[in-house]
XYZ file of C-alpha atoms in Angstrom:
501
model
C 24.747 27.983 -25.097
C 21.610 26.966 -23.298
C 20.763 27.703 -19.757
C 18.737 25.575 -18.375
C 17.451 25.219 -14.117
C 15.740 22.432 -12.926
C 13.531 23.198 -9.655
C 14.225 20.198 -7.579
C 17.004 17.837 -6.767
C 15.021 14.559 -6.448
C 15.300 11.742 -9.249
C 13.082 13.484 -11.372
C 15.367 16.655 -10.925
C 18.347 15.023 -11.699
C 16.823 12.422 -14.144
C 16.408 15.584 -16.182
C 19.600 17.605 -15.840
C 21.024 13.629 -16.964
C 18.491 13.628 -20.302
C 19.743 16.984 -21.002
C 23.396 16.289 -21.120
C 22.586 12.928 -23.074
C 21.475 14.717 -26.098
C 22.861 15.934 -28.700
C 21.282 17.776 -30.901
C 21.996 20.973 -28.505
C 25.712 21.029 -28.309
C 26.247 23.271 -25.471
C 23.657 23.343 -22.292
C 24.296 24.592 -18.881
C 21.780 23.325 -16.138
C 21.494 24.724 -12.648
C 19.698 22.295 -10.139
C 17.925 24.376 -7.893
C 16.943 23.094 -4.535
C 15.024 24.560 -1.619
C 17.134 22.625 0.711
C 20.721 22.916 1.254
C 20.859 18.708 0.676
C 20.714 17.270 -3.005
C 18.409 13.812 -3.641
C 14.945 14.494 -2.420
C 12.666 11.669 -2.112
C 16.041 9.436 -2.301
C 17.783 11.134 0.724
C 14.432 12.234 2.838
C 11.802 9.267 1.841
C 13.350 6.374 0.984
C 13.573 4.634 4.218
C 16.975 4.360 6.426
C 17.347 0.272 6.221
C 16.858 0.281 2.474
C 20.229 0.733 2.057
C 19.991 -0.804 -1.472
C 17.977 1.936 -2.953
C 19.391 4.872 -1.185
C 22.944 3.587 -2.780
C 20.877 5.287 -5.487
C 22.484 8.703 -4.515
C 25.927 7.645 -5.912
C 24.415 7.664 -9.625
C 22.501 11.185 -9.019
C 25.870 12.266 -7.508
C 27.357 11.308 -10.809
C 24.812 13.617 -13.005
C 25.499 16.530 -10.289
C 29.439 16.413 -10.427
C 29.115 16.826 -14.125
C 31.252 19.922 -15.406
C 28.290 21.263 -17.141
C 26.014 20.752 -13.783
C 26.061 22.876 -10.725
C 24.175 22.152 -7.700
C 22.532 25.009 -6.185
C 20.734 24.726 -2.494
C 19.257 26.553 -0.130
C 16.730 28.701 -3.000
C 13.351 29.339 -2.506
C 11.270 29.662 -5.798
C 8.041 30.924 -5.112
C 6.241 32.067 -2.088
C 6.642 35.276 0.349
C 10.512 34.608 0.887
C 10.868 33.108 -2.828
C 11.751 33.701 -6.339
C 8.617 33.789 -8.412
C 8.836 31.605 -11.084
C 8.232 34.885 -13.225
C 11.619 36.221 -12.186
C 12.898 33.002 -12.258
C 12.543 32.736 -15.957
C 14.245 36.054 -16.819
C 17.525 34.138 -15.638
C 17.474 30.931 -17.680
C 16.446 29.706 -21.516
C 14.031 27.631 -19.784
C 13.212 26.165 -16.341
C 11.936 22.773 -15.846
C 9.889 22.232 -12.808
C 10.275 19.073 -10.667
C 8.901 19.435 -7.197
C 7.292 16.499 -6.922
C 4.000 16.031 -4.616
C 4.640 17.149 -0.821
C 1.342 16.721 0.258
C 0.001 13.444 1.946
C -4.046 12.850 1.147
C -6.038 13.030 4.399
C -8.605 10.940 5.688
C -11.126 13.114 5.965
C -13.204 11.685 8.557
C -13.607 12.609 12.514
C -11.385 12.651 14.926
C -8.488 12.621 12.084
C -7.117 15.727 13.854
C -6.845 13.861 17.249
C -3.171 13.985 18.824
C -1.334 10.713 17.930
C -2.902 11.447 14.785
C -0.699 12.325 12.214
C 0.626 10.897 7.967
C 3.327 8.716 7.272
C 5.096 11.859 5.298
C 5.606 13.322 8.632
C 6.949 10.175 10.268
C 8.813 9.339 7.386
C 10.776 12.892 7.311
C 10.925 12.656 11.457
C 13.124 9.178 10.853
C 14.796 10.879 7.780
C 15.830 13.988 9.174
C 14.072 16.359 7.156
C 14.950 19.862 8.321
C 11.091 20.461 8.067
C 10.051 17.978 10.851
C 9.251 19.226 13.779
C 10.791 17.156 16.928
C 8.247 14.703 18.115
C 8.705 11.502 19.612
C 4.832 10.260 17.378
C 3.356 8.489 20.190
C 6.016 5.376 20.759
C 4.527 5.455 24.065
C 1.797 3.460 22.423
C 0.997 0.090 23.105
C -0.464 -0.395 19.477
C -0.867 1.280 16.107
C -2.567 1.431 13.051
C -1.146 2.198 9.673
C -4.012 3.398 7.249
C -3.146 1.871 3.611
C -1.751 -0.875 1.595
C 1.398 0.454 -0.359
C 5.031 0.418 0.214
C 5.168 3.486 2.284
C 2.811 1.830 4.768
C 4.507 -1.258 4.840
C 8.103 0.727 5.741
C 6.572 2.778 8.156
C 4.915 -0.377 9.914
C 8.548 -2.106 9.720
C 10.638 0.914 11.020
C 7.826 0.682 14.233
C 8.044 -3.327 14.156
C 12.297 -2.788 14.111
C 14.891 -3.051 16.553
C 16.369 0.082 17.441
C 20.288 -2.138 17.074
C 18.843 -3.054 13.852
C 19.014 0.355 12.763
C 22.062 2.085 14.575
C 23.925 1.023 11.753
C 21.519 3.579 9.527
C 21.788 7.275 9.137
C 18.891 7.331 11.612
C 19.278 10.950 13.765
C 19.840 10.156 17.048
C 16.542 11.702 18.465
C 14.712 9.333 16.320
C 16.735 6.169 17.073
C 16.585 7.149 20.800
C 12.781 7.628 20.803
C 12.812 4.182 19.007
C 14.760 3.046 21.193
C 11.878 3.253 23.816
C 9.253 2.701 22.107
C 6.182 0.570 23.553
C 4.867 0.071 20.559
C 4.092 -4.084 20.589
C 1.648 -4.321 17.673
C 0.737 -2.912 14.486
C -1.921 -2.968 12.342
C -1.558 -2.530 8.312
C -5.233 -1.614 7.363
C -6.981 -1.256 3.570
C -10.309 -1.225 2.602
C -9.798 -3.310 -0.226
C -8.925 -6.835 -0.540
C -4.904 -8.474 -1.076
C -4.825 -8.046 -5.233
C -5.344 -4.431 -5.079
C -2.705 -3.798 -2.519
C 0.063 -1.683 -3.694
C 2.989 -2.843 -2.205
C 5.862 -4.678 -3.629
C 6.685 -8.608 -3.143
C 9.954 -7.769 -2.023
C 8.534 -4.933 0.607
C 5.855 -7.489 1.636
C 8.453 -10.010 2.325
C 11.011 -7.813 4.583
C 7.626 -7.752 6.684
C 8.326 -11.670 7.536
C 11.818 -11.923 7.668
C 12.233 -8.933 11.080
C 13.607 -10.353 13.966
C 11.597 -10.653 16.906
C 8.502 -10.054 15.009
C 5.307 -12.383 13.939
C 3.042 -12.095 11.098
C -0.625 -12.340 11.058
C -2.918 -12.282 8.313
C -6.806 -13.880 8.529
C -7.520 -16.303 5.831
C -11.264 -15.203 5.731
C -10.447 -11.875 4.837
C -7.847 -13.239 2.074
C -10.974 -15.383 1.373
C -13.244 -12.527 0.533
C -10.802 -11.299 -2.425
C -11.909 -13.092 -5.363
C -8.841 -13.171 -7.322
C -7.570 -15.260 -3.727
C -8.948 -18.328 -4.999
C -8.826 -18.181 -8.738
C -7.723 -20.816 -10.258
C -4.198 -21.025 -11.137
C -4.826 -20.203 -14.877
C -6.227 -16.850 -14.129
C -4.564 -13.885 -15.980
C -2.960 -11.864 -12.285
C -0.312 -9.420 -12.530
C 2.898 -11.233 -11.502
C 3.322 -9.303 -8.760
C -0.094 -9.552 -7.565
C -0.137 -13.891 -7.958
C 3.643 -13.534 -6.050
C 1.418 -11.081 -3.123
C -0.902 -13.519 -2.524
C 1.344 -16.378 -2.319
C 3.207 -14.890 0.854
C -0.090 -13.834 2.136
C -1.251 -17.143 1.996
C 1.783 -18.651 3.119
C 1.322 -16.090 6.616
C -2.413 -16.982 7.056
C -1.844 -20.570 7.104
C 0.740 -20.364 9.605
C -0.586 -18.254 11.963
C -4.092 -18.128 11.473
C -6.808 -15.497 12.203
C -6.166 -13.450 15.699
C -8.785 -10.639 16.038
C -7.937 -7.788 18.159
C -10.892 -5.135 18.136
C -14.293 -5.156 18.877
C -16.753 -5.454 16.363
C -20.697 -4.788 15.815
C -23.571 -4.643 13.754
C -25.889 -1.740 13.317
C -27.956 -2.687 16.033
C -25.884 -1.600 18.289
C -24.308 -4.867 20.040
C -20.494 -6.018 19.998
C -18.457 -8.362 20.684
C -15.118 -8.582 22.525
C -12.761 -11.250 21.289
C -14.202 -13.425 24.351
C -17.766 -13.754 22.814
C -19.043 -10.877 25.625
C -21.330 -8.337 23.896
C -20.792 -4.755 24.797
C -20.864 -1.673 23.365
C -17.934 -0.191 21.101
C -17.611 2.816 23.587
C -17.433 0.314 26.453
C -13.807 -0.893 26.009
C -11.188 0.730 28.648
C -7.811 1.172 28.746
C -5.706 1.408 31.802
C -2.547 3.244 32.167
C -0.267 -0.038 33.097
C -0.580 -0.480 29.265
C -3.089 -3.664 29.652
C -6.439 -3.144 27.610
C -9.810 -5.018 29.504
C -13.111 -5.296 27.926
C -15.760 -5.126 30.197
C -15.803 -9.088 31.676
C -12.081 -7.505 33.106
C -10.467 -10.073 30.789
C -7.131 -8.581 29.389
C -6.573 -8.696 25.911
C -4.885 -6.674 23.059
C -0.696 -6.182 22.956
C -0.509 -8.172 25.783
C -2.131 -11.228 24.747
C -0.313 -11.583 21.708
C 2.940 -10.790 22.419
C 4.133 -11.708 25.662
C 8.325 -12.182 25.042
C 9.275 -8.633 24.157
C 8.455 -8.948 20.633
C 6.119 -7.520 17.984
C 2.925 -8.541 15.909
C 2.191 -7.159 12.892
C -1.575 -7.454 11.317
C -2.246 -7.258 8.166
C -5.879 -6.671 7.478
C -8.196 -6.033 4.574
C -11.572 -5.238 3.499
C -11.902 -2.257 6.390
C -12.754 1.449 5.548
C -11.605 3.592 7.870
C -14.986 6.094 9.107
C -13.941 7.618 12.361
C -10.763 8.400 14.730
C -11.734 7.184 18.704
C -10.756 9.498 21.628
C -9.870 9.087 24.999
C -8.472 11.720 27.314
C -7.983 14.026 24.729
C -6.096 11.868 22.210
C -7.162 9.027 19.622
C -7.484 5.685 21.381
C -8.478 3.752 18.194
C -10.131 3.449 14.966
C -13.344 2.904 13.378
C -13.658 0.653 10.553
C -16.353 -0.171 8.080
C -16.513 -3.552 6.613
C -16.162 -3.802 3.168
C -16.717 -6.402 0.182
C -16.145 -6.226 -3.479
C -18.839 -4.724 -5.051
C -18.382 -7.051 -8.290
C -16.622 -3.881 -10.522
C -13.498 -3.754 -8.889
C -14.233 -1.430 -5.850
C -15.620 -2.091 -2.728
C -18.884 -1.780 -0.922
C -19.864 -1.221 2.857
C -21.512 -3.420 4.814
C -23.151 -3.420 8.199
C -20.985 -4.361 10.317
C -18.443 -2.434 11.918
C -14.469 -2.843 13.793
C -13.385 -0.592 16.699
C -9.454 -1.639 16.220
C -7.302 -0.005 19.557
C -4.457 2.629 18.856
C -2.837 5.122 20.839
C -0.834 5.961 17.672
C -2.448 6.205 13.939
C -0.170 6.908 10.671
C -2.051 7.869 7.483
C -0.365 6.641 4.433
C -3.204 6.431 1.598
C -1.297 8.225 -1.348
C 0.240 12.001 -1.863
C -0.757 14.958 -3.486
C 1.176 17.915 -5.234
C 0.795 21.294 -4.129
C 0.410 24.543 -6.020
C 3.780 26.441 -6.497
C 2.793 30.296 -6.580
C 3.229 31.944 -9.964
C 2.989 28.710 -11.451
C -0.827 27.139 -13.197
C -1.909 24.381 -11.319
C -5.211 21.389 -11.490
C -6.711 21.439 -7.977
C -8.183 18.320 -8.752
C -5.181 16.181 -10.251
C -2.874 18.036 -7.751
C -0.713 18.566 -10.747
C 0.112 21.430 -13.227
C -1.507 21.590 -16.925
C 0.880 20.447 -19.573
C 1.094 19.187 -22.656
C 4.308 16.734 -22.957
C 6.241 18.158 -20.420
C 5.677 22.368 -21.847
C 3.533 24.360 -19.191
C 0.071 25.066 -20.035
C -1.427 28.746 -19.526
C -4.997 29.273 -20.214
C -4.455 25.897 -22.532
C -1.743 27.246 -24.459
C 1.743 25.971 -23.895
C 4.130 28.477 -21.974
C 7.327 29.293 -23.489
C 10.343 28.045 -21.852
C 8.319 26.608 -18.630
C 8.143 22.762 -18.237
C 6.936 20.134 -15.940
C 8.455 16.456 -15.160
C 8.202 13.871 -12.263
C 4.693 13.935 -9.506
C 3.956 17.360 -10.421
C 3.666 16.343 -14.109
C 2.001 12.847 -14.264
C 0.770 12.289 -10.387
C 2.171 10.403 -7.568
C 2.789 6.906 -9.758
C 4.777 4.528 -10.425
C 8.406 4.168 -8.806
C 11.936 6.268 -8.819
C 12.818 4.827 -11.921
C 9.703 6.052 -13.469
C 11.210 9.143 -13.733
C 13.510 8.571 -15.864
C 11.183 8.462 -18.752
C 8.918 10.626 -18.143
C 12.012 12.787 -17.455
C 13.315 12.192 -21.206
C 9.968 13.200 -22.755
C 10.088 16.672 -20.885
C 13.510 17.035 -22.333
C 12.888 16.030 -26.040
C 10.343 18.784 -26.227
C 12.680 21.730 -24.572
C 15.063 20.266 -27.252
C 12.681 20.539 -29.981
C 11.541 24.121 -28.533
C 15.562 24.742 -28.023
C 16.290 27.215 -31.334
C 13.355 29.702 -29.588
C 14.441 29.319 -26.250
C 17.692 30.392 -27.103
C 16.197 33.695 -28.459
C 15.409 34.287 -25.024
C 16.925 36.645 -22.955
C 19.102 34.843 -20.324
C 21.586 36.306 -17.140
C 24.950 35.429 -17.878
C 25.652 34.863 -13.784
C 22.013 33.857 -12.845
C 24.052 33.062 -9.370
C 24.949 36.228 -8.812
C 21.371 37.828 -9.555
C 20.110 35.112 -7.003
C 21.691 36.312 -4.200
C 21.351 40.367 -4.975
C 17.800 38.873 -5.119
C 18.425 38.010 -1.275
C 18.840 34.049 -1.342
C 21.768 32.337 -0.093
C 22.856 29.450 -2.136
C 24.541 26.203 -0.740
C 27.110 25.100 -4.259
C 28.181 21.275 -4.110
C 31.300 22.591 -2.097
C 28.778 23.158 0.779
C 26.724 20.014 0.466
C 30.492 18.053 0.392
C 30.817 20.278 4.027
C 27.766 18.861 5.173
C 28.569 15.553 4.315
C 31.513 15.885 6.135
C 30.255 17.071 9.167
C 27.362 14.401 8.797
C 30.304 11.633 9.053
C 32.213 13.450 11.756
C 28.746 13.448 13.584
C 28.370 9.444 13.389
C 32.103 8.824 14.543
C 31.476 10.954 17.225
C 28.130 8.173 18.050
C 30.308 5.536 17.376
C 28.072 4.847 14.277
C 28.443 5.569 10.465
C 27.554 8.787 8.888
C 24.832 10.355 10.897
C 22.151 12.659 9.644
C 22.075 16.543 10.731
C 18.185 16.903 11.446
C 17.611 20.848 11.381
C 18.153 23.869 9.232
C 20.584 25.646 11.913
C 22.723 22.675 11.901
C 22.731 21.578 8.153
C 23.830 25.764 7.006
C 26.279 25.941 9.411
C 28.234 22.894 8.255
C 27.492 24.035 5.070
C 29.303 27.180 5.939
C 32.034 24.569 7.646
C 31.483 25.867 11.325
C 31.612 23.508 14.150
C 28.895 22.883 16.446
């Protein structure tokens, strides 16, 4: 028999405890998948966003893999760090361990002021309106009149729709209730998606793009001169595009022709002058902001939030061709952003220009891209934010490591969808296959359960993840709603353990 764990119960975890049963040129495996949470599903459960309802019915196929007879869930187990199993120790217990941790880490800005309270990535707001047990209660800013979401993919584009969405709209979701109440209230009347390159590089999906124009009480607006600046914009129709690219552009278009430009920051040249959105010059440090919510530029016209949405509802910009070079500040906390301009440079990147955008925020989410982060005991690329393999088989010092392997982000990078796991999921496995008759040489605990827990963890089987789905559904009757998620650690082991709180 083979004993195999997989660290991490994402789709990449569980895409790989699925390979391994699927195979058959090892009769008999055995795969623990381990989890540092007490909750199986990752990325699927904790990123996928609460009104995609669609994808996160994705959980009912990984639930399939993990009530397998020859699969056993195990929570709540720490591999690696001060508290953790080194992956060392970890290996004494199994023929092989196959590492799926994905990449944690969001990229940063790095420019000033990123630091700034009502500051903060889109990983963070994303696990606040998930529930992960790691977020720290914070209601992000919704006091805001305005914000600005940094990047052009699909996690910017569902961050920018959760703040653009009816709280009623989402009572229905597994939304915790400090979240939905903080959303509730939110002030939040405009948002800004923001890349510094043009539409046809944007990474978003047609179908994410669209959900963007179809949001009750919100309206859409996109500036046809910065469409214009993209070449691949106006190419003729015979130009080779991706499909999803040529379908990108066509609701982009369709949105700037509608509603037309509507500028909403100050911008400037290098000498120094700028110019409100009423033609009066000032400087970009001149703008003020009162508390009543109503932003003035210096002629005491009001403008911003207020002049474009004036029934209760919500605007939503999207805007290209801006570089983001500094955070603003005001009493303490960011007040706006600083953009470059930018234009193609002709090879398929993009080029500053002279001319610069203050754009007004009281709230700024950073979603341009994740990074994996270095799992103690384990080799690691500090630049590729991934660890050294060769086909899925750990690389030491350049040589492959028996029985340790890789699959998912921390193989191959943040790419590419869920379902991109799947294969790169199956190549891990068909070289632990092909290594199987020396792995099974290897030394291996016949309980590795029990040497867990003398090892001081305390795991959380699938009988404690059904309790917490239990108590997750018993929570959401209680609302009046459907299943509700628990938000904290306390909570989440305790119904794990089947106490009421």
């Amino acid at each position: 028999m083979l004993r195999v764990a997989v660290v991490g119960s994402g789709p990449s975890g569980v895409y790989t405890a699925q390979a391994l049963l699927n195979q058959s040129l090892v009769p008999e495996v055995r795969v623990h998948v381990l989890d540092r949470l007490p909750t199986p599903y990752g990325l699927v459960r904790y990123g996928v966003a609460p009104d995609h309802e669609k994808i996160k019915s994705l959980q009912n196929s990984l639930r399939a893999v993990l009530e397998d007879e020859r699969v056993a869930f195990v929570g709540h187990v720490q591999i690696g760090g001060a508290d953790g199993v080194p992956p060392a120790r970890l290996a004494e217990l199994y023929h092989a361990v196959v590492y799926c941790v994905g990449a944690a880490a969001d990229r940063p800005l790095a420019v000033p002021g990123e630091e700034l309270p009502g500051s903060c990535s889109a990983t963070r707001f994303v696990s606040w309106y998930s529930a992960h047990p790691d977020s720290a209660p914070d209601d992000f800013a919704l006091r805001a009149r305005s914000a600005v979401v940094i990047g052009v993919g699909n996690v910017a584009v569902d961050v920018a729709r959760i703040l653009a969405r009816g709280a009623d709209e989402l009572r229905a979701t597994d939304v915790p209730r400090a979240a939905l109440g903080a959303l509730a209230g939110s002030r939040v009347r405009e948002v800004h998606i923001v890349g510094r390159r043009g539409p046809s590089q944007a990474r978003f999906t047609t179908k994410e793009l669209r959900e963007l124009g179809a949001l009750p009480g919100a309206r859409i607006v996109v500036d046809p001169a910065e469409l214009a600046r993209d070449p691949a914009y106006a190419a003729p129709d015979g130009l080779p595009l991706p499909a999803v690219v040529r379908r990108n552009l066509e609701v982009l278009r369709g949105w700037a022709v509608r509603g037309g430009p509507a500028p909403s920051g100050a911008a400037y040249d290098r000498s120094g002058a700028a110019h409100g959105l009423y033609g009066v010059p000032y400087g970009p440090s001149e703008a003020a902001y009162d508390p009543s919510g109503a932003a003035h530029d210096p002629s005491g016209v009001p403008y911003g939030p207020s002049e474009a949405v004036s029934d209760g509802g919500r605007l939503i910009r999207l805007r290209f061709f801006l570089r983001p070079v500094e955070l603003l500040e005001r009493g303490g906390r960011v007040a706006g952003v600083r953009f470059a301009r930018t234009v193609p440079d002709g090879a398929g990147g993009v080029q500053d220009t002279d001319t610069y955008e203050d754009i007004e925020a009281q709230l700024v989410l950073r979603a341009v891209g994740y990074r994996g982060v270095e799992l103690p005991g384990l080799p690691f690329d500090p630049v590729r934010g991934t660890v050294p393999h060769a086909a899925g088989r750990v690389l030491r010092d350049g040589v492959p490591s028996p029985g340790e392997y890789v699959a998912g982000w921390i193989k191959r990078g943040p790419t590419g969808v869920i379902g991109s796991n799947r294969s790169c999921a199956k190549e891990t496995v068909a070289s632990l296959i092909e290594d199987a008759p020396l792995l099974a040489r290897r030394p291996a605990a016949d309980d590795p359960l029990a040497v867990l827990r003398a090892w001081g963890q305390r795991p959380v089987e699938w009988d404690g993840w059904l309790s917490i789905e239990r108590a997750e559904e018993a929570l959401g009757r209680s609302l009046g709603r459907g299943p509700v998620k628990i938000p904290d650690w306390s909570g989440l082991l305790a119904a794990a353990r089947g106490e009421e709180r």
